[in-house]
Short mmCIF file of C-alpha atoms in Angstrom, two decimals:
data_model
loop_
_atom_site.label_atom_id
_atom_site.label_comp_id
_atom_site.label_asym_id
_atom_site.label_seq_id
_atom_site.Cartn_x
_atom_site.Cartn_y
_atom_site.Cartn_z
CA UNK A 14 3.55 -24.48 -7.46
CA UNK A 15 5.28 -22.70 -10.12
CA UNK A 16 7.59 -19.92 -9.54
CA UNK A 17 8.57 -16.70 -12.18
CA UNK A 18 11.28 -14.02 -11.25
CA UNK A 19 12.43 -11.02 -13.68
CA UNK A 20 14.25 -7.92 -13.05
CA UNK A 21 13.56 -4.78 -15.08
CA UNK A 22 15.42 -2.02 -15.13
CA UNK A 23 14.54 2.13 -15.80
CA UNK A 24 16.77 5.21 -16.10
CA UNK A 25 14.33 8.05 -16.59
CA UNK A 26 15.91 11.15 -18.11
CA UNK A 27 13.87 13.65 -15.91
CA UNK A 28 13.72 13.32 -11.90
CA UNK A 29 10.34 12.45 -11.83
CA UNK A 30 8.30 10.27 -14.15
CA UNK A 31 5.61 8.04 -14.90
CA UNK A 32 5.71 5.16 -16.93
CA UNK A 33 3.14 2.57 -18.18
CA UNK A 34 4.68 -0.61 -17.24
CA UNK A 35 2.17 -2.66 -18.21
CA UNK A 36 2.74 -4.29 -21.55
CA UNK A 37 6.37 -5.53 -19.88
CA UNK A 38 4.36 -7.14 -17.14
CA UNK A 39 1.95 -8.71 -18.87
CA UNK A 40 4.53 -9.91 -21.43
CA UNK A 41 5.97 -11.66 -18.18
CA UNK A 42 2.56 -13.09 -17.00
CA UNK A 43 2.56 -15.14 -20.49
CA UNK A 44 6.38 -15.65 -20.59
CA UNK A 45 5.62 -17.19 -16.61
CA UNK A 46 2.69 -19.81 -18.00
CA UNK A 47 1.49 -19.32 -14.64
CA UNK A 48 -2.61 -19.28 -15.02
CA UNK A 49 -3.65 -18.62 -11.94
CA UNK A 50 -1.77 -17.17 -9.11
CA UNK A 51 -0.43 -13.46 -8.05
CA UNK A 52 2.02 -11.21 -9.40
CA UNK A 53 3.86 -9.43 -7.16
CA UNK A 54 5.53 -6.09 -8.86
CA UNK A 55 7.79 -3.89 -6.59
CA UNK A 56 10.41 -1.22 -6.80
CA UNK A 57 13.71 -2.33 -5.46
CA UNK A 58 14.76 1.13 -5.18
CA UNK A 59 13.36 3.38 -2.13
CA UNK A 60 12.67 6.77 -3.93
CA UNK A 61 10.63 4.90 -6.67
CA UNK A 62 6.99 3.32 -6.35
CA UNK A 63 4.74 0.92 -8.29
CA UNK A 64 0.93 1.86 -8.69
CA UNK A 65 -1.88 1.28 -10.50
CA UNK A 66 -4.21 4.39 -11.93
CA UNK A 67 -5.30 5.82 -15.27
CA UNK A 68 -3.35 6.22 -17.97
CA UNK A 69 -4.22 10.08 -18.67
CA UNK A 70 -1.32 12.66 -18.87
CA UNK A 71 -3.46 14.99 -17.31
CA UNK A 72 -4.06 13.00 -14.47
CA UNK A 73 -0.20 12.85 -14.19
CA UNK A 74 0.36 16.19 -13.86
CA UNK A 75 -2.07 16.47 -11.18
CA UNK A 76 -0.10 13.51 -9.19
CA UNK A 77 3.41 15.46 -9.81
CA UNK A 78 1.70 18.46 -8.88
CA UNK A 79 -0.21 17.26 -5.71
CA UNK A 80 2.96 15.01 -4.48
CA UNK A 81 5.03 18.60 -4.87
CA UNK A 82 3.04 20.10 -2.59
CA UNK A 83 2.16 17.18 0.11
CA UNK A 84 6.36 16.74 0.11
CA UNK A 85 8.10 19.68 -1.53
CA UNK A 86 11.65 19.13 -2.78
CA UNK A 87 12.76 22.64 -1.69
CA UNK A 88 14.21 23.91 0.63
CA UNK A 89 16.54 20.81 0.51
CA UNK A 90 17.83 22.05 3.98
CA UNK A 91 14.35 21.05 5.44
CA UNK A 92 14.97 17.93 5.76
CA UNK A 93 17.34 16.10 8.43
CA UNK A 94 18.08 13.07 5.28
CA UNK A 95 19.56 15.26 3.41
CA UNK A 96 22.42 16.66 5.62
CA UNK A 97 23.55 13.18 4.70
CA UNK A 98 24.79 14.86 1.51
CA UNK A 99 21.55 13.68 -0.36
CA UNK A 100 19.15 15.73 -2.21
CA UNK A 101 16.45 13.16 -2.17
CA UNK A 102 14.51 13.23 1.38
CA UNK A 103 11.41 14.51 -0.63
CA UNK A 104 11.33 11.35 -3.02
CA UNK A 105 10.89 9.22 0.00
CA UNK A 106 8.45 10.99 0.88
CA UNK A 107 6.42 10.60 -2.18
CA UNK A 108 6.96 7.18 -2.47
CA UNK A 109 4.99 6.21 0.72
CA UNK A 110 2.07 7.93 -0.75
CA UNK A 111 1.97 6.40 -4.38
CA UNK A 112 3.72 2.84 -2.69
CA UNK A 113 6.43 0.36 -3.06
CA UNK A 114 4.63 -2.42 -4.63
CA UNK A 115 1.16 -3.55 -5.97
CA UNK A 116 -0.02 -7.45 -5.96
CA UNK A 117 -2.27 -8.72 -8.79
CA UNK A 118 -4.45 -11.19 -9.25
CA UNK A 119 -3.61 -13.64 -12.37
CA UNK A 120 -6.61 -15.62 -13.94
CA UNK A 121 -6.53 -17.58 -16.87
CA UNK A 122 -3.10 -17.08 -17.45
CA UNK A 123 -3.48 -13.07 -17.89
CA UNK A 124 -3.56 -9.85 -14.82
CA UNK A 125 -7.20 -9.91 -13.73
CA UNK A 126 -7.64 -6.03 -14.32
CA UNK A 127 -10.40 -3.40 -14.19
CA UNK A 128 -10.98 -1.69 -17.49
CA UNK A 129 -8.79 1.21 -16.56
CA UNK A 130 -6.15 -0.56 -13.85
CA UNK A 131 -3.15 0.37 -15.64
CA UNK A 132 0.07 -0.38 -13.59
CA UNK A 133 3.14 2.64 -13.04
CA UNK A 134 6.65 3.14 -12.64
CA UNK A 135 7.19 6.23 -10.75
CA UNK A 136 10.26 7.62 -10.23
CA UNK A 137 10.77 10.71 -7.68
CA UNK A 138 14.62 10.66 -8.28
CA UNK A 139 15.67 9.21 -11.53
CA UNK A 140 18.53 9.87 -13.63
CA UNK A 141 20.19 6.89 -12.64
CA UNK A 142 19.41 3.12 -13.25
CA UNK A 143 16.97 1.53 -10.84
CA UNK A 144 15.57 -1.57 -10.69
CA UNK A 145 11.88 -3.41 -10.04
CA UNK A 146 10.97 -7.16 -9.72
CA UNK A 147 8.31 -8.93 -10.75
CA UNK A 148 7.86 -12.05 -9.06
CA UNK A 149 5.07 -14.66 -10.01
CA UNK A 150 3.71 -17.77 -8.05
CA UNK A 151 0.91 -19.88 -8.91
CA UNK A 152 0.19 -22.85 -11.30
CA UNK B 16 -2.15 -25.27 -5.16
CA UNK B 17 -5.54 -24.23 -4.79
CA UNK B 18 -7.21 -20.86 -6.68
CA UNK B 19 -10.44 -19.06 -5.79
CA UNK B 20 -11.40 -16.05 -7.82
CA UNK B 21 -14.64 -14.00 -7.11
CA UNK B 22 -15.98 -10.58 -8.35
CA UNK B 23 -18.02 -8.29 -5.94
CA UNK B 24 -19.97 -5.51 -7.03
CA UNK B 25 -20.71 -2.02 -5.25
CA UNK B 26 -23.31 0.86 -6.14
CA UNK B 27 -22.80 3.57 -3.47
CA UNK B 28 -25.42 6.31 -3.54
CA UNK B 29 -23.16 8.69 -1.95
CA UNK B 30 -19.70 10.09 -4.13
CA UNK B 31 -17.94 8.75 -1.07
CA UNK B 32 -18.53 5.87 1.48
CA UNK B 33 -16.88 3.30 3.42
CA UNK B 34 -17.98 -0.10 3.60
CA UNK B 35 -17.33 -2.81 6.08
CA UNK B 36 -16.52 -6.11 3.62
CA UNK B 37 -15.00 -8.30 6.45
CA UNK B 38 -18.29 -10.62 6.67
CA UNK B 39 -18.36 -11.41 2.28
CA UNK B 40 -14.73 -11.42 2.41
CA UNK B 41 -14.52 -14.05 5.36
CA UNK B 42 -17.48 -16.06 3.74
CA UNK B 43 -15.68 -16.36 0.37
CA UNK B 44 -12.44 -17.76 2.21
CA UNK B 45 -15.08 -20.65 3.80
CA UNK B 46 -16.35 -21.11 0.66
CA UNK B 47 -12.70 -21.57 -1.19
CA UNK B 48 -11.85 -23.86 1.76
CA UNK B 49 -8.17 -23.00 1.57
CA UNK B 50 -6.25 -23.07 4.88
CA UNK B 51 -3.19 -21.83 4.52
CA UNK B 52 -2.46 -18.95 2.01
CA UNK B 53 -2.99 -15.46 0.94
CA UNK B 54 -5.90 -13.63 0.27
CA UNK B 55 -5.74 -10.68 -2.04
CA UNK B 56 -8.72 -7.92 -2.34
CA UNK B 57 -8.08 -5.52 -4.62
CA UNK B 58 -10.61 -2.33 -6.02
CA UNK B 59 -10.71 -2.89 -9.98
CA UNK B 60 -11.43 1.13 -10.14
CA UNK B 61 -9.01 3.35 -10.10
CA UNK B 62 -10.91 6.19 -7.78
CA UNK B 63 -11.94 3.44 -5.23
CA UNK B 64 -9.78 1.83 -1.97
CA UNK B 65 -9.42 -1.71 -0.23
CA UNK B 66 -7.86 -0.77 3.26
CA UNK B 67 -7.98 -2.23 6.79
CA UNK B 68 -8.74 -0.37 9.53
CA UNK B 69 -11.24 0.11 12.57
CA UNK B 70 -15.74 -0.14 11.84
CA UNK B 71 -15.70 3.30 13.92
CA UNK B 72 -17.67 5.88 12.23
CA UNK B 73 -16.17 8.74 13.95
CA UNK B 74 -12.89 7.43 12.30
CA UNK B 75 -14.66 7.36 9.00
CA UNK B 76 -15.57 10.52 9.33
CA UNK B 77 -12.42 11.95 10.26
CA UNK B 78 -11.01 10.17 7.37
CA UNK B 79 -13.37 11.58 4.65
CA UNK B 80 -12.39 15.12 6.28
CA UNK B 81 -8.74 14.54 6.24
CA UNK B 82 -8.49 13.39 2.52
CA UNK B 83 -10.78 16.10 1.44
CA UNK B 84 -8.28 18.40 2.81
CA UNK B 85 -5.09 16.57 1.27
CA UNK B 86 -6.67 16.40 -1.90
CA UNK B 87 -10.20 18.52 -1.85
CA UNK B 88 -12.99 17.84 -4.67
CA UNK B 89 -13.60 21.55 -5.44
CA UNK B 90 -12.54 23.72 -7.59
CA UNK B 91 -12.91 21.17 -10.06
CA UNK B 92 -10.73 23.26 -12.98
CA UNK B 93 -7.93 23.12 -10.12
CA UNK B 94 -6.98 19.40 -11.94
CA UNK B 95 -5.92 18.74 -15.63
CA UNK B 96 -7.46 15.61 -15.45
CA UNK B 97 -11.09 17.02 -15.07
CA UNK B 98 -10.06 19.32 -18.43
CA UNK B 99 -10.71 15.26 -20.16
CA UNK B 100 -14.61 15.83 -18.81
CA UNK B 101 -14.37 14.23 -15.82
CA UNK B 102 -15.16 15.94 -12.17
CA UNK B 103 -13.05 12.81 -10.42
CA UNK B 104 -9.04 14.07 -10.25
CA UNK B 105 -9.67 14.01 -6.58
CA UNK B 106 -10.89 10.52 -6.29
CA UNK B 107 -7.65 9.56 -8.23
CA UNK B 108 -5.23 11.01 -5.75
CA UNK B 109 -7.54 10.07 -2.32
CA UNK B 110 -7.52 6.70 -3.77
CA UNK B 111 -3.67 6.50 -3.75
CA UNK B 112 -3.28 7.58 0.17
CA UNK B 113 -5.80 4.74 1.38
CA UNK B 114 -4.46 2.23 -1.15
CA UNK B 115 -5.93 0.18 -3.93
CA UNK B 116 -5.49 -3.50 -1.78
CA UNK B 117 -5.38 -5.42 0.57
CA UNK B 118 -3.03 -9.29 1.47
CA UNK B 119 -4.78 -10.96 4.25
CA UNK B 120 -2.89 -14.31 5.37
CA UNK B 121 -5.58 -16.80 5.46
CA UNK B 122 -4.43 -19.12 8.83
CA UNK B 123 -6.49 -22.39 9.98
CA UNK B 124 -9.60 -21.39 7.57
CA UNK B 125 -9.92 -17.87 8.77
CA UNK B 126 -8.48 -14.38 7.90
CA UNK B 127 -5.75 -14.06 10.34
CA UNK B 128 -6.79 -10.87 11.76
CA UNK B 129 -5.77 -8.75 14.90
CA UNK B 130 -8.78 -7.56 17.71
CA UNK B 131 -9.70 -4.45 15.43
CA UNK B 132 -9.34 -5.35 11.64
CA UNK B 133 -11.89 -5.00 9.65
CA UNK B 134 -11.62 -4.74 5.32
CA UNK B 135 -13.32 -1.59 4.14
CA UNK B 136 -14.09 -0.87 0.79
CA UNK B 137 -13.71 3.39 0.28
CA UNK B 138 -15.63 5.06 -2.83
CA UNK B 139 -14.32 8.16 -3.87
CA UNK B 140 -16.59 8.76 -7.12
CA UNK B 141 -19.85 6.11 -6.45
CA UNK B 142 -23.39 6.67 -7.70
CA UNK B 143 -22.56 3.65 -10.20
CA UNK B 144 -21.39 0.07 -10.32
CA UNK B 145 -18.12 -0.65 -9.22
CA UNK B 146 -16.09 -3.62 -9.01
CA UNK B 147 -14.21 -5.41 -6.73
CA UNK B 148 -11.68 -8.71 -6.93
CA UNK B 149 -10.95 -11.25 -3.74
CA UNK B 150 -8.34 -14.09 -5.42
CA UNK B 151 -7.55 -16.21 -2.78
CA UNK B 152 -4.22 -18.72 -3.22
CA UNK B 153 -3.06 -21.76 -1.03
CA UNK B 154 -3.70 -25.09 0.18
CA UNK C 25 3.28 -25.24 -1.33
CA UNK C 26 4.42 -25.06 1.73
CA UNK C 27 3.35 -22.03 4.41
CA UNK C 28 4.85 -20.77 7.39
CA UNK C 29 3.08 -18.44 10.01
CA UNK C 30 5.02 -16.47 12.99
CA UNK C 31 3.74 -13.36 15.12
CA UNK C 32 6.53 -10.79 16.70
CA UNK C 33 5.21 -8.78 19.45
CA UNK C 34 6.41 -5.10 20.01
CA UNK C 35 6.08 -2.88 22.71
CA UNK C 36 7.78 0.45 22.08
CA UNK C 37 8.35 3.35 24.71
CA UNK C 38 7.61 6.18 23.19
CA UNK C 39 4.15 6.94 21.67
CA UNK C 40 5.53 6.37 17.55
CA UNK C 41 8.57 4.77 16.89
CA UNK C 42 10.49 3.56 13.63
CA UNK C 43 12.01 -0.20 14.05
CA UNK C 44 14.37 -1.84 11.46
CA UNK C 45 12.88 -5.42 12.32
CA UNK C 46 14.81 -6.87 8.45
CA UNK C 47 16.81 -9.07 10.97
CA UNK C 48 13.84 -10.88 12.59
CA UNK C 49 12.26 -11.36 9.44
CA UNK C 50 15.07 -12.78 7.20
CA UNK C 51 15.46 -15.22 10.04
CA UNK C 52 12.27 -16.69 9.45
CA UNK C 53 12.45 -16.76 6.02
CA UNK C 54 15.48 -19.08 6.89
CA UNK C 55 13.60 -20.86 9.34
CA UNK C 56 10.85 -21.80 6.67
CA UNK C 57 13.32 -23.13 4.19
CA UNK C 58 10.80 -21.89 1.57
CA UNK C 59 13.10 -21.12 -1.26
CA UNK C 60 10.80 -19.44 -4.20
CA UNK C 61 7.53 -17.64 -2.35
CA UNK C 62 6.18 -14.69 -0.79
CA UNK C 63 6.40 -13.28 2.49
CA UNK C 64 3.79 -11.09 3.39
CA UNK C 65 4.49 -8.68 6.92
CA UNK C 66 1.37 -6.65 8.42
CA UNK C 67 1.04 -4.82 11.73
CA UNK C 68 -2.21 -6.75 13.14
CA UNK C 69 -3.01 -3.52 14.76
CA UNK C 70 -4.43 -0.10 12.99
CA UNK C 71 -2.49 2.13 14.77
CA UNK C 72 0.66 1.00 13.30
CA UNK C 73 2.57 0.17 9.71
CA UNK C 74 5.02 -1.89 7.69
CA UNK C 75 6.54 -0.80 5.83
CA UNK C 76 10.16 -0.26 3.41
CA UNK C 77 12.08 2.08 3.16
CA UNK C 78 15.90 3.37 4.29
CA UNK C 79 17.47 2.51 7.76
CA UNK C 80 19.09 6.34 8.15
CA UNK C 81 17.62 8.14 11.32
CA UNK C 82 17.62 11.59 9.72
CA UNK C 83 14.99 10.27 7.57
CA UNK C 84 13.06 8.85 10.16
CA UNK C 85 12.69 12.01 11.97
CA UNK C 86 11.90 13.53 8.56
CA UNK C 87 8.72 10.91 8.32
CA UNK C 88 7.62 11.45 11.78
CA UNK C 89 7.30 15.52 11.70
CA UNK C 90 5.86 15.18 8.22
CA UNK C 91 3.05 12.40 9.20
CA UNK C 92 2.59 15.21 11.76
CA UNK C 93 2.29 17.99 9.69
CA UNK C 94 -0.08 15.75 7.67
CA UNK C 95 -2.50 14.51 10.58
CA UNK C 96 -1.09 16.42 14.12
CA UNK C 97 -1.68 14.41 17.29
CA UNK C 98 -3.22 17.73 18.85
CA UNK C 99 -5.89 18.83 19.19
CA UNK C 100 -7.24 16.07 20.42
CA UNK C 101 -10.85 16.97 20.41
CA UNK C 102 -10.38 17.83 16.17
CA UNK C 103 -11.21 14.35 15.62
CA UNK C 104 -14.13 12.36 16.31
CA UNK C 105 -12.87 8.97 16.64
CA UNK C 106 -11.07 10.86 19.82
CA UNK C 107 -14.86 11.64 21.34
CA UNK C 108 -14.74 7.12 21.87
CA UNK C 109 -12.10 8.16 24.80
CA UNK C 110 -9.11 7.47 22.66
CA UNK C 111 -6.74 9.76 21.83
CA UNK C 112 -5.42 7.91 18.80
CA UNK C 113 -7.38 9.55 15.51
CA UNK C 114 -3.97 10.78 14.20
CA UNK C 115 -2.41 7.59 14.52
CA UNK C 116 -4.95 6.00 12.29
CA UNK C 117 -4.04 8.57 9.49
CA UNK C 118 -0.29 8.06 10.20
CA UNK C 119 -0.60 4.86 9.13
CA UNK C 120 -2.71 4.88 5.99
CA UNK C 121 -0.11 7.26 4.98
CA UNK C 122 2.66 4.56 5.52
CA UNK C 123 0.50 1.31 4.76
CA UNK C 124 -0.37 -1.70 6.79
CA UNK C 125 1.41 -4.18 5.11
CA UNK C 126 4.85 -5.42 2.69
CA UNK C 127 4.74 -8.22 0.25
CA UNK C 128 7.98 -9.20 -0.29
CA UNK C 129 9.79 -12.04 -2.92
CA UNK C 130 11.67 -14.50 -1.83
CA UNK C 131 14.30 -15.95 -4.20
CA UNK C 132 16.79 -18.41 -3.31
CA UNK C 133 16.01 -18.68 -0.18
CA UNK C 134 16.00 -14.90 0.53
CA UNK C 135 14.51 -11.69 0.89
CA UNK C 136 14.33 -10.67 -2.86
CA UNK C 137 15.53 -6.59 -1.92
CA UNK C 138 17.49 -3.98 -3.78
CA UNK C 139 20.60 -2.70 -2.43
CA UNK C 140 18.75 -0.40 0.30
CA UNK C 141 15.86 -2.05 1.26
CA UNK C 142 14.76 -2.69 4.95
CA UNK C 143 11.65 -3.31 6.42
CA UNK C 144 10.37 -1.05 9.82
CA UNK C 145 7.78 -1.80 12.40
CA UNK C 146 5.85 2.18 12.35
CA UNK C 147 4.65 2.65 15.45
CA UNK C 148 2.09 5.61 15.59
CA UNK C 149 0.38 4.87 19.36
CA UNK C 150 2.96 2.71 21.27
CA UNK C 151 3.27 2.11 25.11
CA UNK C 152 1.43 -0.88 25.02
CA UNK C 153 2.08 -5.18 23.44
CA UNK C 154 0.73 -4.49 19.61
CA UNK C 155 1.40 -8.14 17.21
CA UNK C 156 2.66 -8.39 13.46
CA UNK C 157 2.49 -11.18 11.57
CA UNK C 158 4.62 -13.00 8.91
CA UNK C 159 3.63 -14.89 6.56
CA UNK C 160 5.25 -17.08 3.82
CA UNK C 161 4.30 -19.04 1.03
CA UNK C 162 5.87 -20.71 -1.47
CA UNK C 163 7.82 -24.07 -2.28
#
């Protein structure tokens, strides 16, 4: 069994965002010469997620919007984290809906993806550095 | 290291339905004869789920009610995304709160399963083929 | 590749409760003296999740009268999974909400986590023995 590991890291300029990760990953998968196996990408950070969806702005917006309104960041004072001195309670939030991590299939030596699966950084409270992993096994 | 890669396909004739998988999913880990490992099932469209849970259809039910409230299908013009032609936005974002996969620790042979779970496969947008990916790794 | 199965049994007093259970778990990742792998953690039961996220009790009470807001316990007779005799619908929404399962890395012999990372037993219909598993693979 072969084994891959790789940190990336992301400092988004905006508080939330969505980024196509893909290319990176997949640049990994070859870097790995792993053919068959899974690919484990996660955020290391616990306001962040990793997902897989469509690459369509539009689509985007809807998420941002939707998210906003499932886990609103305002009033900060609604939430019990944030007498901590944070601001963030609401990115936690979001994050259990989009997810920490997704696991992919690799087959012959590539990520075994639907014609739209796509795989996302999100960030619900950037501004800062944050790291993800991507971890490989297989052979 | 053993692999075992396999392809399903679905045609719903509903826009949403929930399929019990368990008895292909358990027959493909037979037929990969790995013991000991981890079994991934992933949807490879992004407006269908994998998820475990109970083969109640009361439970179904009230899950197709719920996530048409957290995310309903109409007014379509409500989402950006359906401005690209599409009448799915909703599929996109119920998708994300019952999850795109499933790892299933394959023990002795067997998905290594509690009393009640059972894999479901959850269509958000069906009336057309969809597929689905079960990549099995182990010994 | 080596593999390593374990099963924790909770029992929690109050109907949902949020357990750090990182401790437990890095001690079996010890115990397996796998060294590059992954470690998969899933409640067996559907009532319940896994899943990561910060160890700060403000935040916990933050998820729990949010997962209420999104699918209340009351009233009972809303859902029809409740018209079985249970009275556990919500609890089955809770945890779609907050996932079944974590796949974790482990590198170096570790749990491969960012700087806040911790793993909780969700517990959305408690009083009574309910199993999680652990799983690793790897070399």
């Amino acid at each position: 069994m072969k084994s891959f590991t790789q940190y990336l890291e992301f400092n988004t300029k905006t508080r939330r965002a969505y980024l196509n990760i893909t290319p990176e990953v997949r640049k990994l998968v070859k870097k790995s010469s792993i053919q068959e196996g899974l690919c484990l990408v996660n955020a290391m950070h616990i306001t962040a997620s990793v997902f897989i969806n469509d690459d369509e702005s539009g689509l985007h917006h809807d998420y941002d919007k939707w998210l906003e309104e499932l886990a609103p960041h305002e009033p900060i004072d609604k939430y019990e984290h944030n007498k901590t001195g944070e601001d963030n309670a609401d990115a936690h939030l979001k994050r259990q809906v989009m997810g920490r991590e997704v696991v992919v299939a690799i087959t012959n030596g590539d990520l075994d993806f639907g014609p739209w699966e796509q795989i996302f950084y999100g960030e619900f409270d950037g501004r800062r550095p944050k790291k993800l992993l991507v971890k490989i096994i297989g052979e």
